[in-house]
CSV table of C-alpha atoms and ligand atoms in Angstrom, one decimal:
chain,number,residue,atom,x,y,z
A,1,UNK,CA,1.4,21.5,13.8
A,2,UNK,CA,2.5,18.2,12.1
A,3,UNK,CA,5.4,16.9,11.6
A,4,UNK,CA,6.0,16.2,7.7
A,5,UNK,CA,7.0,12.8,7.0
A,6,UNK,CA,9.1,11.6,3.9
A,7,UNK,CA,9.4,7.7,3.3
A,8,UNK,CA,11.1,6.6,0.4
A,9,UNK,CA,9.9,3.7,-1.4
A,10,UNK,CA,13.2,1.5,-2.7
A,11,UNK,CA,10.7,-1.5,-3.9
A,12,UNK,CA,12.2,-4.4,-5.1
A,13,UNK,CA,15.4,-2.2,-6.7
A,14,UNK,CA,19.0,-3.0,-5.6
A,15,UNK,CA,21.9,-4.7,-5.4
A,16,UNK,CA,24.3,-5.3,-2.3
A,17,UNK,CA,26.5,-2.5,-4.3
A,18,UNK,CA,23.7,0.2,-5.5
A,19,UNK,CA,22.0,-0.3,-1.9
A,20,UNK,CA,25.0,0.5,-0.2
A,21,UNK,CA,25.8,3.4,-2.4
A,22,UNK,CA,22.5,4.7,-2.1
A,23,UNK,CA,22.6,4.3,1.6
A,24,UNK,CA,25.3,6.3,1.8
A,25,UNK,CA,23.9,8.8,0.0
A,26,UNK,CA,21.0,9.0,2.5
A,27,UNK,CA,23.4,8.9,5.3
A,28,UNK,CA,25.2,12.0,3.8
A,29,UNK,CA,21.8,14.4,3.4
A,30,UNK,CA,21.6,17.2,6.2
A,31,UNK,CA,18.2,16.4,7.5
A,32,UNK,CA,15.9,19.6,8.6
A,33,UNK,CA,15.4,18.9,12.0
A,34,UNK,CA,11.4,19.9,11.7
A,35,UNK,CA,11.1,16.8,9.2
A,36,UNK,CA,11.0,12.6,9.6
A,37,UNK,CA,12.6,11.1,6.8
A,38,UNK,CA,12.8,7.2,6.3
A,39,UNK,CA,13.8,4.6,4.1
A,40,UNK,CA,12.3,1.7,3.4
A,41,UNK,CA,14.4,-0.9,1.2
A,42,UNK,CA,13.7,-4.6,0.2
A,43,UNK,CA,13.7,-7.0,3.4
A,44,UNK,CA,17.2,-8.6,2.6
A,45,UNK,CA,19.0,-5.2,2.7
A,46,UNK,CA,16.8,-4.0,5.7
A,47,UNK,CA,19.9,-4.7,8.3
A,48,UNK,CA,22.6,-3.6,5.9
A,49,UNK,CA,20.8,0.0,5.4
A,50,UNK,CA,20.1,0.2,9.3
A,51,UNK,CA,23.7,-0.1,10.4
A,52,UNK,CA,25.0,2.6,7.4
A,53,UNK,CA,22.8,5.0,9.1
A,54,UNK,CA,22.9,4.0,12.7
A,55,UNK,CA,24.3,7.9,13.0
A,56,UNK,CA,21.6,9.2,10.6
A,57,UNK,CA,17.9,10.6,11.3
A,58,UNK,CA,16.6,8.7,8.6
A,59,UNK,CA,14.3,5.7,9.9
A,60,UNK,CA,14.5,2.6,8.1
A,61,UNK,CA,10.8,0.8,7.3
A,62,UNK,CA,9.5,-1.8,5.5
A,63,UNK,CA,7.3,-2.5,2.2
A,64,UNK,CA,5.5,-5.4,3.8
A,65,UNK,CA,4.8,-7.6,6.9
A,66,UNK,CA,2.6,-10.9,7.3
A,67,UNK,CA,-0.7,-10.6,8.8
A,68,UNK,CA,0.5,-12.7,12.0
A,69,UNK,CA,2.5,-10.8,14.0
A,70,UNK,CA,5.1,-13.3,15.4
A,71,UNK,CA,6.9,-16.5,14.3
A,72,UNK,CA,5.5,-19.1,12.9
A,73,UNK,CA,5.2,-21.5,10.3
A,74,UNK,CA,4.8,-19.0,7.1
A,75,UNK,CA,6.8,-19.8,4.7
A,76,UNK,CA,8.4,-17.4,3.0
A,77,UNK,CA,6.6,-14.4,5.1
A,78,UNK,CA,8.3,-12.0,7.2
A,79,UNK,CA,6.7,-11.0,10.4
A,80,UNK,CA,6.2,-7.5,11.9
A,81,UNK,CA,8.3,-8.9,15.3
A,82,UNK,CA,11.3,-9.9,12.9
A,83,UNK,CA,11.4,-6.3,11.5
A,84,UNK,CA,11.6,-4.3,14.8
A,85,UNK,CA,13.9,-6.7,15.7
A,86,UNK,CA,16.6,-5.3,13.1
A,87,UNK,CA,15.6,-2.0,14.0
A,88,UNK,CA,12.7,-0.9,11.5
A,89,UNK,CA,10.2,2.0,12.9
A,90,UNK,CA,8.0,1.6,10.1
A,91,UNK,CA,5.8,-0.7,7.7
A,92,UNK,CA,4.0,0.3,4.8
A,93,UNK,CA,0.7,-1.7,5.3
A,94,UNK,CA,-1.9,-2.1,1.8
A,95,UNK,CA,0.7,-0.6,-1.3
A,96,UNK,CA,-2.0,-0.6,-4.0
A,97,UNK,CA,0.9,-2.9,-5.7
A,98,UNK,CA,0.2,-5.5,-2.5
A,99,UNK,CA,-3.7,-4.9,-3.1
A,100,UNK,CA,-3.4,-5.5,-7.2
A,101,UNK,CA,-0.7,-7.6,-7.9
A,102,UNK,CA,-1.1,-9.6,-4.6
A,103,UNK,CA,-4.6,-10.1,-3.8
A,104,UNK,CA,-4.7,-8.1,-0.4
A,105,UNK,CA,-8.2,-7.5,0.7
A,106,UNK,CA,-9.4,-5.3,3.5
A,107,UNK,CA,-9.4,-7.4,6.0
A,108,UNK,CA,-5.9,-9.0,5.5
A,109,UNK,CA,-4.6,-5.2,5.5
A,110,UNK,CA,-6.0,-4.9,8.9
A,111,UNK,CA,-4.5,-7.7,10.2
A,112,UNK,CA,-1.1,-6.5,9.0
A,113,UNK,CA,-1.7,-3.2,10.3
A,114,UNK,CA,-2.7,-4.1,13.7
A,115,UNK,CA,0.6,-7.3,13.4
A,116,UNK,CA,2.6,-4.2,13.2
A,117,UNK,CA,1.3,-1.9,16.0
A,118,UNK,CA,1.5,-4.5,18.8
A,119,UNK,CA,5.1,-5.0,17.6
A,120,UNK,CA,5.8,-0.9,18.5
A,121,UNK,CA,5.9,-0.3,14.1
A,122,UNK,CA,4.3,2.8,13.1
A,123,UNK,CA,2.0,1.5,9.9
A,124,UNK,CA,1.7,3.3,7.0
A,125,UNK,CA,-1.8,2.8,5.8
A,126,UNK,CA,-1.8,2.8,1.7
A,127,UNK,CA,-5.2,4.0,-0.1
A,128,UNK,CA,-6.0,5.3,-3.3
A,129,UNK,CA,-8.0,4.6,-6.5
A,130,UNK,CA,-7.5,3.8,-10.1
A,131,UNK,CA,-7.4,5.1,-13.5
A,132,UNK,CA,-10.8,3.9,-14.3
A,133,UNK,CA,-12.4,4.4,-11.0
A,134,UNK,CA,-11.1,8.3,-10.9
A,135,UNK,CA,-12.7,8.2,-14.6
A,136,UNK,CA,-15.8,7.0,-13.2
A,137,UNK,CA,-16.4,9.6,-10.8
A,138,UNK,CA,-16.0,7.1,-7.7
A,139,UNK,CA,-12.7,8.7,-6.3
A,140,UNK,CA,-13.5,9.6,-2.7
A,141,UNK,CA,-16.0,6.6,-2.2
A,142,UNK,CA,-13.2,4.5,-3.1
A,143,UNK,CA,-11.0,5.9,-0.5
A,144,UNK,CA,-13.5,6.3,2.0
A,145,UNK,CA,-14.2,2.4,1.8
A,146,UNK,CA,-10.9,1.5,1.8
A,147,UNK,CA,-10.4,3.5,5.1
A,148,UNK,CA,-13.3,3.2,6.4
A,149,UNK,CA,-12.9,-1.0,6.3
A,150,UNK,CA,-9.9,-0.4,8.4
A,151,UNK,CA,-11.5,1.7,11.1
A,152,UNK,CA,-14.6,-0.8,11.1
A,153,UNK,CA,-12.3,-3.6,11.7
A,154,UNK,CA,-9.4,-1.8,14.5
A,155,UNK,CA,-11.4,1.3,16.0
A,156,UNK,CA,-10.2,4.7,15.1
A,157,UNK,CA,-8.2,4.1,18.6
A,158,UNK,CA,-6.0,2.3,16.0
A,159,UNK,CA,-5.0,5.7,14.2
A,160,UNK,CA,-3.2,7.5,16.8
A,161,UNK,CA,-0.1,6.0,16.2
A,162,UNK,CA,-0.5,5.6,12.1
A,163,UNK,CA,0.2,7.4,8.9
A,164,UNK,CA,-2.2,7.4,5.6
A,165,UNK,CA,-0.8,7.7,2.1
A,166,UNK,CA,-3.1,8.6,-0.1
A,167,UNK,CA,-1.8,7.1,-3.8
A,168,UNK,CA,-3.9,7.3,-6.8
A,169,UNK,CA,-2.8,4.3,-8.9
A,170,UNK,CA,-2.8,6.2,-12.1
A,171,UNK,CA,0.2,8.2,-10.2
A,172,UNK,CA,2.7,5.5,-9.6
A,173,UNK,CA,4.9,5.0,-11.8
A,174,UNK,CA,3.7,6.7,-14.2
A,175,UNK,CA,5.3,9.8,-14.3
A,176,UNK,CA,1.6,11.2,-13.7
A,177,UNK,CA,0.8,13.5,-10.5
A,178,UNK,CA,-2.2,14.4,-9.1
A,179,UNK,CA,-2.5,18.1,-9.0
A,180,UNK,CA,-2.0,19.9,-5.6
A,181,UNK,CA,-5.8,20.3,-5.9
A,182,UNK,CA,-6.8,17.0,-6.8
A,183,UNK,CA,-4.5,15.5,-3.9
A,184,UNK,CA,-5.7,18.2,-1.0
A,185,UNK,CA,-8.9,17.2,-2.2
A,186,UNK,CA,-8.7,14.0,-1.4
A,187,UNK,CA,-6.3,14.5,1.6
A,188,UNK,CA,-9.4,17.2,3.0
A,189,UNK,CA,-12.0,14.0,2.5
A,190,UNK,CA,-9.9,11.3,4.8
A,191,UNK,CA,-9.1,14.0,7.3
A,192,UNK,CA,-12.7,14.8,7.5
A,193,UNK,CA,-13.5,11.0,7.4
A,194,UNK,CA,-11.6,10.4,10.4
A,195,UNK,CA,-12.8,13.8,12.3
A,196,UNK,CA,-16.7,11.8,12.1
A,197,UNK,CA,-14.9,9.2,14.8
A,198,UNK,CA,-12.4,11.3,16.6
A,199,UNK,CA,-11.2,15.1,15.8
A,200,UNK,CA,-7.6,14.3,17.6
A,201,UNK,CA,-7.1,11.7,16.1
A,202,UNK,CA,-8.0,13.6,12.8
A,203,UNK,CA,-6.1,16.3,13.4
A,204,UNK,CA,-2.5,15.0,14.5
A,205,UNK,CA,-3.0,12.5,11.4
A,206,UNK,CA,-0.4,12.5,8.9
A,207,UNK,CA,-1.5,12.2,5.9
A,208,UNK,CA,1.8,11.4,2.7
A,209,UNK,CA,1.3,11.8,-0.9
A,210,UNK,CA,2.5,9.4,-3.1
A,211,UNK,CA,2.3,9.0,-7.2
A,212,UNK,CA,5.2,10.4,-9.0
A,213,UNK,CA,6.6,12.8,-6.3
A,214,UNK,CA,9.8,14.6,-7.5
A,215,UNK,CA,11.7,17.7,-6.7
A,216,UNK,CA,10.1,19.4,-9.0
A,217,UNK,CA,6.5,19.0,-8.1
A,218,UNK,CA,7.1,18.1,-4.0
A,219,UNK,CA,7.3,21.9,-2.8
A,220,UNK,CA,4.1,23.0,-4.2
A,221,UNK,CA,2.4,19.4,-3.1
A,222,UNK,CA,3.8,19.9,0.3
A,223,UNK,CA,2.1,23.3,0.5
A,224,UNK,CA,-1.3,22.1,0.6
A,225,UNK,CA,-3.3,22.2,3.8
A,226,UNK,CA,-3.7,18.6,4.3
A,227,UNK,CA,-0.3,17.0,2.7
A,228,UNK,CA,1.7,16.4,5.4
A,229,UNK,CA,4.7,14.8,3.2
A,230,UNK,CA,5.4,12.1,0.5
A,231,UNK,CA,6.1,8.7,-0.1
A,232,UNK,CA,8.2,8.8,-2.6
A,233,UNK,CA,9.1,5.6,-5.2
A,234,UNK,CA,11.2,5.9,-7.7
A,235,UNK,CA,12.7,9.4,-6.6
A,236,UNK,CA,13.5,8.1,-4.0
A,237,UNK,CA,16.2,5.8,-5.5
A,238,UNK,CA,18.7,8.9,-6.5
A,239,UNK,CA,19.5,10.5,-3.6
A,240,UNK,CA,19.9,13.6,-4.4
A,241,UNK,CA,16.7,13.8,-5.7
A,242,UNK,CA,15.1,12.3,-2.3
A,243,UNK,CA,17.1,15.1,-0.5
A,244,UNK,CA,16.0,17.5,-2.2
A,245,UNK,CA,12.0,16.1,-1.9
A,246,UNK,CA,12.8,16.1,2.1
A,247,UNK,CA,13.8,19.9,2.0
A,248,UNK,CA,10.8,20.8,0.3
A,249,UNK,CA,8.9,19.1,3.2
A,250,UNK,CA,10.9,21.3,5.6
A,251,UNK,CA,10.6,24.4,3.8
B,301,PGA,P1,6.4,6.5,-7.6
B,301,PGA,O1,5.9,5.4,-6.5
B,301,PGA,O2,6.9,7.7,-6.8
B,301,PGA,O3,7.5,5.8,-8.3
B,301,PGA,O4,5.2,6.9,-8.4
B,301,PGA,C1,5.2,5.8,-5.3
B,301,PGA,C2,4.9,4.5,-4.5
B,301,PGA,O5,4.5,3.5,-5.1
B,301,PGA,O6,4.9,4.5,-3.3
């Protein structure tokens, strides 16, 4: 059995106040103790989050880490060493936002994912298609390439300590949602993808959903063979809405 994961998404939302009040929100949700749960806020409020739930469950991740691992002369990047050192577990590695809005190629999204591994951070391997893509018919090669770059480049050795979120682009943000059948479709493919290189590692994958996740459509997405949890955007910014996401994950 897998454990179902839940990461919330904060992007680049906040203030010192809303963070803090959100925070404590998190810290205040009773946790089913079958699930992982995490938080992943903008970089400046990383530390601030961490020590508000220092007693809670909930893991506290990242959005983004440079492709070196260590220090170094990067201005204005922050490495994957810096983030375990205030206590993240996690890194979301390739957000189709990182891949659009910032250029990220394949190959820079394996360095990053590999930057965070040999610093102990769990990466959480983004892939998913667009609008027009989807339109075209060209979903699951999409997808396939994107993961399949990865594995090229890092060995399906790589993904025994990882997670995959499959996001279709058309989802985030959007208010959109796959269907449970167009995402276990998709979910089926990657497992099956990484079952050609290693079944273990296939099958003790976990592999998130993420594209307009809410309370109201996260229990029946959770239910699908292959969905293993969510990563959850701007749901995840209410918490009482993101606690009730995580209980559909333990249900
Ligand atoms: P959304 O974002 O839930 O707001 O669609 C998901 C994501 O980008 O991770």
């Amino acid at each position: 059995m897998r454990r179902p994961l839940v990461a919330g998404n904060w992007k680049m939302h906040g203030t010192r106040a809303s963070v803090d009040a959100l925070a404590q929100g998190v810290s205040r949700m009773e946790v089913d103790a079958s699930i992982d749960v995490a938080v992943l806020p903008p970089f400046l409020y990383l530390e601030r989050v961490q020590q508000i739930l220092a007693e809670s469950p909930v893991a506290v991740g990242a959005q983004n880490c440079a492709k070196d691992a260590w220090q170094g002369a990067l201005t204005g990047e922050v490495s994957a060493a810096q983030l375990a050192d205030v206590g993240c577990k996690l890194v979301l590695i390739g957000h189709s936002e990182r891949r659009q809005l910032f250029g990220e190629t394949d190959e820079v999204i394996s360095r990053k994912f590999i930057a965070a591994q040999s610093c102990g951070l769990m990466p959480v391997l983004c892939v998913g298609e667009s609008l027009e893509q989807r339109q075209a018919g060209r979903t699951l090669d999409v997808v396939s390439e994107q993961l399949g770059n990865v594995i090229h480049e890092l060995g399906i050795g790589a993904f025994s300590n990882a997670v995959i979120a499959y996001e279709p682009v058309w989802a985030i943000g959007t208010g959109l949602t796959a269907t449970p059948a167009q995402a276990q479709a998709v979910h089926a493919a990657i497992r099956a993808q990484l079952a050609d290189e290693s079944p273990s590692v296939a099958q003790a994958m976990r592999i998130l959903y993420g594209g307009s996740v809410k309370a109201v459509n996260a229990v029946e997405l959770f239910g699908m063979a292959d969905i293993d949890g969510g990563l959850v955007g701007g749901a995840s910014l209410n918490a009482d809405e993101f606690g009730a996401i995580c209980r559909a994950a333990g249900s």
